[in-house]
């Protein structure tokens, strides 16, 4: 099962961008612990180092739905701003939402058209005479990249696939974000007063209410174990 998830600060201030970066780290740690595979599809850097405005993830796993029950909605961090020492606000909210009814692009190398070309710029006679550069075009989206990093055409071809995928996915996510720009703010207004997770402290370790998927799963295992003992 696959799910497309966005963690976003929305129109929130710099403090919320910091919370997004911290939540992302915790989110991925828990996903890994619970055998949920993930791929970062797109990220929008924040206004300062170590901050993020938003990040879009593709999650894969049999228990993705159960895992996300403890994350989807608003997440609150309680703490004083490290960016504005005198700011009185102490509750900072971000949103984690599923991008529903959206079909992911099926990026496949068979949909790429490769063309060899002569490298451009300085580099001597070899650059001008040997077709080592590669132009790769994604036929479905029409996106194109030109790669001439290596003197090996094979290496340039490999690099072109990686860069073309990044470019296609970035354009795709930007289109999604434009569509969801107003939707997320409405969701945040509804969810803001009832966060699914609450963190506090600059180390981001303390969770005011432990609703983790791991704890729920262990409780379920113990319940089943007791049930089997009763049957015996």
mmCIF file of C-alpha atoms in Angstrom:
data_model
loop_
_atom_site.group_PDB
_atom_site.id
_atom_site.type_symbol
_atom_site.label_atom_id
_atom_site.label_comp_id
_atom_site.label_asym_id
_atom_site.label_seq_id
_atom_site.Cartn_x
_atom_site.Cartn_y
_atom_site.Cartn_z
ATOM 1 C CA UNK A 1 0.000 0.000 0.000
ATOM 2 C CA UNK A 2 1.242 3.479 -0.877
ATOM 3 C CA UNK A 3 0.365 6.845 0.633
ATOM 4 C CA UNK A 4 1.478 10.334 -0.380
ATOM 5 C CA UNK A 5 1.948 12.521 2.700
ATOM 6 C CA UNK A 6 2.785 16.175 3.160
ATOM 7 C CA UNK A 7 4.256 17.701 6.332
ATOM 8 C CA UNK A 8 3.804 21.461 6.101
ATOM 9 C CA UNK A 9 4.226 24.683 8.027
ATOM 10 C CA UNK A 10 1.714 26.279 5.677
ATOM 11 C CA UNK A 11 1.746 30.027 6.201
ATOM 12 C CA UNK A 12 3.255 29.584 9.644
ATOM 13 C CA UNK A 13 6.300 31.601 10.801
ATOM 14 C CA UNK A 14 9.928 30.486 11.001
ATOM 15 C CA UNK A 15 9.284 28.615 14.248
ATOM 16 C CA UNK A 16 6.814 26.348 12.432
ATOM 17 C CA UNK A 17 9.399 25.675 9.736
ATOM 18 C CA UNK A 18 11.773 24.535 12.484
ATOM 19 C CA UNK A 19 9.062 22.250 13.879
ATOM 20 C CA UNK A 20 8.549 20.686 10.429
ATOM 21 C CA UNK A 21 12.238 19.729 10.284
ATOM 22 C CA UNK A 22 12.156 18.252 13.788
ATOM 23 C CA UNK A 23 8.892 16.385 13.198
ATOM 24 C CA UNK A 24 10.236 14.958 9.934
ATOM 25 C CA UNK A 25 13.168 13.387 11.778
ATOM 26 C CA UNK A 26 10.891 11.792 14.400
ATOM 27 C CA UNK A 27 8.387 10.712 11.746
ATOM 28 C CA UNK A 28 11.049 8.915 9.682
ATOM 29 C CA UNK A 29 12.556 7.248 12.760
ATOM 30 C CA UNK A 30 9.168 5.795 13.699
ATOM 31 C CA UNK A 31 8.478 4.768 10.108
ATOM 32 C CA UNK A 32 11.772 2.870 9.990
ATOM 33 C CA UNK A 33 11.056 1.193 13.345
ATOM 34 C CA UNK A 34 7.733 -0.043 11.998
ATOM 35 C CA UNK A 35 9.049 -1.307 8.643
ATOM 36 C CA UNK A 36 7.405 1.472 6.667
ATOM 37 C CA UNK A 37 9.427 2.305 3.554
ATOM 38 C CA UNK A 38 9.650 5.957 2.591
ATOM 39 C CA UNK A 39 10.917 8.168 -0.188
ATOM 40 C CA UNK A 40 11.265 11.936 0.047
ATOM 41 C CA UNK A 41 9.595 13.153 -3.140
ATOM 42 C CA UNK A 42 10.029 16.880 -2.642
ATOM 43 C CA UNK A 43 11.170 19.300 0.027
ATOM 44 C CA UNK A 44 10.946 23.072 0.272
ATOM 45 C CA UNK A 45 13.701 24.531 2.413
ATOM 46 C CA UNK A 46 12.833 27.054 5.097
ATOM 47 C CA UNK A 47 14.054 30.592 5.554
ATOM 48 C CA UNK A 48 16.921 29.533 7.860
ATOM 49 C CA UNK A 49 19.325 26.585 8.022
ATOM 50 C CA UNK A 50 17.838 23.371 9.426
ATOM 51 C CA UNK A 51 14.257 24.477 8.723
ATOM 52 C CA UNK A 52 11.696 23.255 6.187
ATOM 53 C CA UNK A 53 8.546 24.855 4.849
ATOM 54 C CA UNK A 54 7.207 21.523 3.653
ATOM 55 C CA UNK A 55 8.201 18.000 2.691
ATOM 56 C CA UNK A 56 6.280 15.454 0.631
ATOM 57 C CA UNK A 57 6.806 11.734 1.292
ATOM 58 C CA UNK A 58 5.790 8.520 -0.400
ATOM 59 C CA UNK A 59 5.157 5.798 2.195
ATOM 60 C CA UNK A 60 4.953 2.076 1.432
ATOM 61 C CA UNK A 61 3.963 -0.774 3.744
ATOM 62 C CA UNK A 62 1.189 -3.136 4.749
ATOM 63 C CA UNK A 63 0.458 -1.194 7.952
ATOM 64 C CA UNK A 64 0.719 2.344 6.593
ATOM 65 C CA UNK A 65 -2.881 3.196 7.496
ATOM 66 C CA UNK A 66 -2.444 2.141 11.121
ATOM 67 C CA UNK A 67 0.849 4.023 11.361
ATOM 68 C CA UNK A 68 -0.678 7.225 9.973
ATOM 69 C CA UNK A 69 -3.572 7.217 12.457
ATOM 70 C CA UNK A 70 -1.105 8.602 14.986
ATOM 71 C CA UNK A 71 0.195 11.326 12.697
ATOM 72 C CA UNK A 72 -2.447 12.738 10.345
ATOM 73 C CA UNK A 73 -3.810 16.094 11.492
ATOM 74 C CA UNK A 74 -2.108 18.915 13.351
ATOM 75 C CA UNK A 75 1.035 18.498 15.429
ATOM 76 C CA UNK A 76 1.852 20.913 18.252
ATOM 77 C CA UNK A 77 5.213 21.852 19.707
ATOM 78 C CA UNK A 78 5.225 23.665 23.036
ATOM 79 C CA UNK A 79 8.251 25.831 23.622
ATOM 80 C CA UNK A 80 9.733 29.293 23.441
ATOM 81 C CA UNK A 81 11.019 30.574 20.123
ATOM 82 C CA UNK A 82 14.776 30.401 19.645
ATOM 83 C CA UNK A 83 14.472 32.886 16.795
ATOM 84 C CA UNK A 84 12.535 35.567 18.708
ATOM 85 C CA UNK A 85 13.566 35.529 22.358
ATOM 86 C CA UNK A 86 10.896 37.981 23.526
ATOM 87 C CA UNK A 87 7.995 36.377 21.647
ATOM 88 C CA UNK A 88 5.220 35.389 24.068
ATOM 89 C CA UNK A 89 3.735 32.583 21.980
ATOM 90 C CA UNK A 90 4.605 29.056 23.099
ATOM 91 C CA UNK A 91 2.289 26.796 21.027
ATOM 92 C CA UNK A 92 3.354 26.195 17.425
ATOM 93 C CA UNK A 93 1.287 24.118 15.001
ATOM 94 C CA UNK A 94 2.084 22.357 11.742
ATOM 95 C CA UNK A 95 -0.014 20.017 9.594
ATOM 96 C CA UNK A 96 0.448 16.466 8.315
ATOM 97 C CA UNK A 97 -1.998 15.565 5.562
ATOM 98 C CA UNK A 98 -2.573 12.780 3.086
ATOM 99 C CA UNK A 99 -2.685 13.898 -0.529
ATOM 100 C CA UNK A 100 -5.738 11.883 -1.467
ATOM 101 C CA UNK A 101 -7.119 10.940 -4.878
ATOM 102 C CA UNK A 102 -3.804 11.761 -6.496
ATOM 103 C CA UNK A 103 -2.127 9.339 -8.856
ATOM 104 C CA UNK A 104 1.634 9.280 -8.603
ATOM 105 C CA UNK A 105 3.650 9.620 -11.774
ATOM 106 C CA UNK A 106 4.882 6.225 -12.888
ATOM 107 C CA UNK A 107 8.429 7.207 -13.782
ATOM 108 C CA UNK A 108 9.959 4.480 -15.918
ATOM 109 C CA UNK A 109 13.177 4.457 -17.908
ATOM 110 C CA UNK A 110 11.328 3.029 -20.916
ATOM 111 C CA UNK A 111 9.577 6.412 -21.184
ATOM 112 C CA UNK A 112 12.875 8.255 -21.657
ATOM 113 C CA UNK A 113 14.329 9.157 -25.043
ATOM 114 C CA UNK A 114 18.123 9.407 -25.026
ATOM 115 C CA UNK A 115 20.197 11.361 -27.532
ATOM 116 C CA UNK A 116 23.980 11.496 -27.641
ATOM 117 C CA UNK A 117 25.635 14.860 -28.219
ATOM 118 C CA UNK A 118 28.999 16.552 -28.151
ATOM 119 C CA UNK A 119 29.977 18.079 -24.839
ATOM 120 C CA UNK A 120 29.900 21.848 -24.687
ATOM 121 C CA UNK A 121 32.404 24.343 -23.332
ATOM 122 C CA UNK A 122 36.124 24.089 -22.691
ATOM 123 C CA UNK A 123 37.913 20.751 -22.510
ATOM 124 C CA UNK A 124 40.130 20.371 -25.569
ATOM 125 C CA UNK A 125 39.671 18.435 -28.774
ATOM 126 C CA UNK A 126 38.140 15.384 -27.078
ATOM 127 C CA UNK A 127 35.214 17.467 -25.853
ATOM 128 C CA UNK A 128 34.423 18.748 -29.298
ATOM 129 C CA UNK A 129 34.835 15.519 -31.277
ATOM 130 C CA UNK A 130 33.380 12.717 -29.133
ATOM 131 C CA UNK A 131 29.657 12.313 -28.447
ATOM 132 C CA UNK A 132 29.859 11.626 -24.705
ATOM 133 C CA UNK A 133 27.149 14.016 -23.518
ATOM 134 C CA UNK A 134 23.556 12.827 -23.149
ATOM 135 C CA UNK A 135 20.260 14.622 -23.591
ATOM 136 C CA UNK A 136 17.398 12.751 -21.907
ATOM 137 C CA UNK A 137 13.724 13.575 -22.477
ATOM 138 C CA UNK A 138 10.805 12.231 -20.457
ATOM 139 C CA UNK A 139 8.288 11.572 -23.224
ATOM 140 C CA UNK A 140 5.145 11.885 -21.062
ATOM 141 C CA UNK A 141 6.008 15.200 -19.386
ATOM 142 C CA UNK A 142 8.348 16.613 -22.087
ATOM 143 C CA UNK A 143 10.914 17.510 -19.399
ATOM 144 C CA UNK A 144 14.551 17.403 -20.582
ATOM 145 C CA UNK A 145 18.016 17.353 -19.019
ATOM 146 C CA UNK A 146 21.464 17.655 -20.607
ATOM 147 C CA UNK A 147 24.370 15.881 -18.867
ATOM 148 C CA UNK A 148 28.072 16.157 -19.713
ATOM 149 C CA UNK A 149 29.687 15.623 -16.302
ATOM 150 C CA UNK A 150 31.710 12.578 -17.324
ATOM 151 C CA UNK A 151 33.818 11.559 -20.325
ATOM 152 C CA UNK A 152 31.889 8.307 -20.236
ATOM 153 C CA UNK A 153 28.613 8.325 -22.128
ATOM 154 C CA UNK A 154 27.334 5.466 -19.926
ATOM 155 C CA UNK A 155 27.976 7.462 -16.738
ATOM 156 C CA UNK A 156 26.283 10.516 -18.229
ATOM 157 C CA UNK A 157 23.290 8.373 -19.145
ATOM 158 C CA UNK A 158 22.975 7.092 -15.576
ATOM 159 C CA UNK A 159 23.199 10.632 -14.213
ATOM 160 C CA UNK A 160 20.608 11.851 -16.708
ATOM 161 C CA UNK A 161 18.053 9.316 -15.454
ATOM 162 C CA UNK A 162 18.547 10.439 -11.842
ATOM 163 C CA UNK A 163 18.339 14.140 -12.674
ATOM 164 C CA UNK A 164 15.400 13.731 -15.006
ATOM 165 C CA UNK A 165 13.418 11.874 -12.344
ATOM 166 C CA UNK A 166 14.172 14.616 -9.824
ATOM 167 C CA UNK A 167 13.062 17.271 -12.298
ATOM 168 C CA UNK A 168 9.845 15.490 -13.283
ATOM 169 C CA UNK A 169 8.886 14.816 -9.668
ATOM 170 C CA UNK A 170 9.692 18.393 -8.603
ATOM 171 C CA UNK A 171 7.415 19.836 -11.298
ATOM 172 C CA UNK A 172 4.688 17.357 -10.350
ATOM 173 C CA UNK A 173 4.855 18.223 -6.640
ATOM 174 C CA UNK A 174 4.847 21.955 -7.374
ATOM 175 C CA UNK A 175 1.616 21.480 -9.313
ATOM 176 C CA UNK A 176 0.117 19.581 -6.378
ATOM 177 C CA UNK A 177 1.140 22.246 -3.909
ATOM 178 C CA UNK A 178 -0.508 24.961 -5.972
ATOM 179 C CA UNK A 179 -3.762 22.982 -5.948
ATOM 180 C CA UNK A 180 -3.553 22.385 -2.180
ATOM 181 C CA UNK A 181 -2.450 25.872 -1.172
ATOM 182 C CA UNK A 182 -5.872 26.908 0.129
ATOM 183 C CA UNK A 183 -7.063 23.456 1.194
ATOM 184 C CA UNK A 184 -4.428 22.950 3.867
ATOM 185 C CA UNK A 185 -5.290 26.192 5.722
ATOM 186 C CA UNK A 186 -8.925 25.118 6.046
ATOM 187 C CA UNK A 187 -7.838 21.752 7.432
ATOM 188 C CA UNK A 188 -5.533 23.414 9.933
ATOM 189 C CA UNK A 189 -8.329 25.629 11.240
ATOM 190 C CA UNK A 190 -10.441 22.554 11.929
ATOM 191 C CA UNK A 191 -7.650 20.454 13.479
ATOM 192 C CA UNK A 192 -5.617 23.098 15.305
ATOM 193 C CA UNK A 193 -7.348 22.788 18.659
ATOM 194 C CA UNK A 194 -6.967 19.010 18.796
ATOM 195 C CA UNK A 195 -3.416 17.986 17.847
ATOM 196 C CA UNK A 196 -2.736 14.305 17.223
ATOM 197 C CA UNK A 197 0.769 14.655 18.671
ATOM 198 C CA UNK A 198 2.237 17.178 21.095
ATOM 199 C CA UNK A 199 5.962 17.658 21.664
ATOM 200 C CA UNK A 200 7.871 19.946 23.986
ATOM 201 C CA UNK A 201 11.439 20.913 24.749
ATOM 202 C CA UNK A 202 14.239 21.950 22.423
ATOM 203 C CA UNK A 203 15.488 18.352 22.238
ATOM 204 C CA UNK A 204 12.069 17.358 20.874
ATOM 205 C CA UNK A 205 12.215 14.092 22.840
ATOM 206 C CA UNK A 206 9.289 14.590 25.190
ATOM 207 C CA UNK A 207 5.893 13.617 23.841
ATOM 208 C CA UNK A 208 3.132 14.897 26.125
ATOM 209 C CA UNK A 209 0.813 12.081 25.114
ATOM 210 C CA UNK A 210 2.337 8.839 23.905
ATOM 211 C CA UNK A 211 0.152 7.662 21.048
ATOM 212 C CA UNK A 212 2.864 5.950 19.091
ATOM 213 C CA UNK A 213 2.084 3.138 16.710
ATOM 214 C CA UNK A 214 4.672 0.930 18.417
ATOM 215 C CA UNK A 215 2.929 1.241 21.793
ATOM 216 C CA UNK A 216 -0.464 0.417 20.271
ATOM 217 C CA UNK A 217 0.947 -2.596 18.454
ATOM 218 C CA UNK A 218 2.577 -3.956 21.624
ATOM 219 C CA UNK A 219 -0.660 -3.502 23.540
ATOM 220 C CA UNK A 220 -2.516 -5.430 20.848
ATOM 221 C CA UNK A 221 0.050 -8.245 20.966
ATOM 222 C CA UNK A 222 -0.318 -8.530 24.743
ATOM 223 C CA UNK A 223 -4.093 -8.572 24.415
ATOM 224 C CA UNK A 224 -3.934 -11.396 21.876
ATOM 225 C CA UNK A 225 -1.474 -13.301 24.035
ATOM 226 C CA UNK A 226 -3.788 -13.074 27.046
ATOM 227 C CA UNK A 227 -6.709 -14.161 24.871
ATOM 228 C CA UNK A 228 -4.805 -17.273 23.738
ATOM 229 C CA UNK A 229 -3.939 -18.106 27.360
ATOM 230 C CA UNK A 230 -7.608 -17.879 28.307
ATOM 231 C CA UNK A 231 -8.506 -20.285 25.514
ATOM 232 C CA UNK A 232 -5.984 -22.786 26.799
#
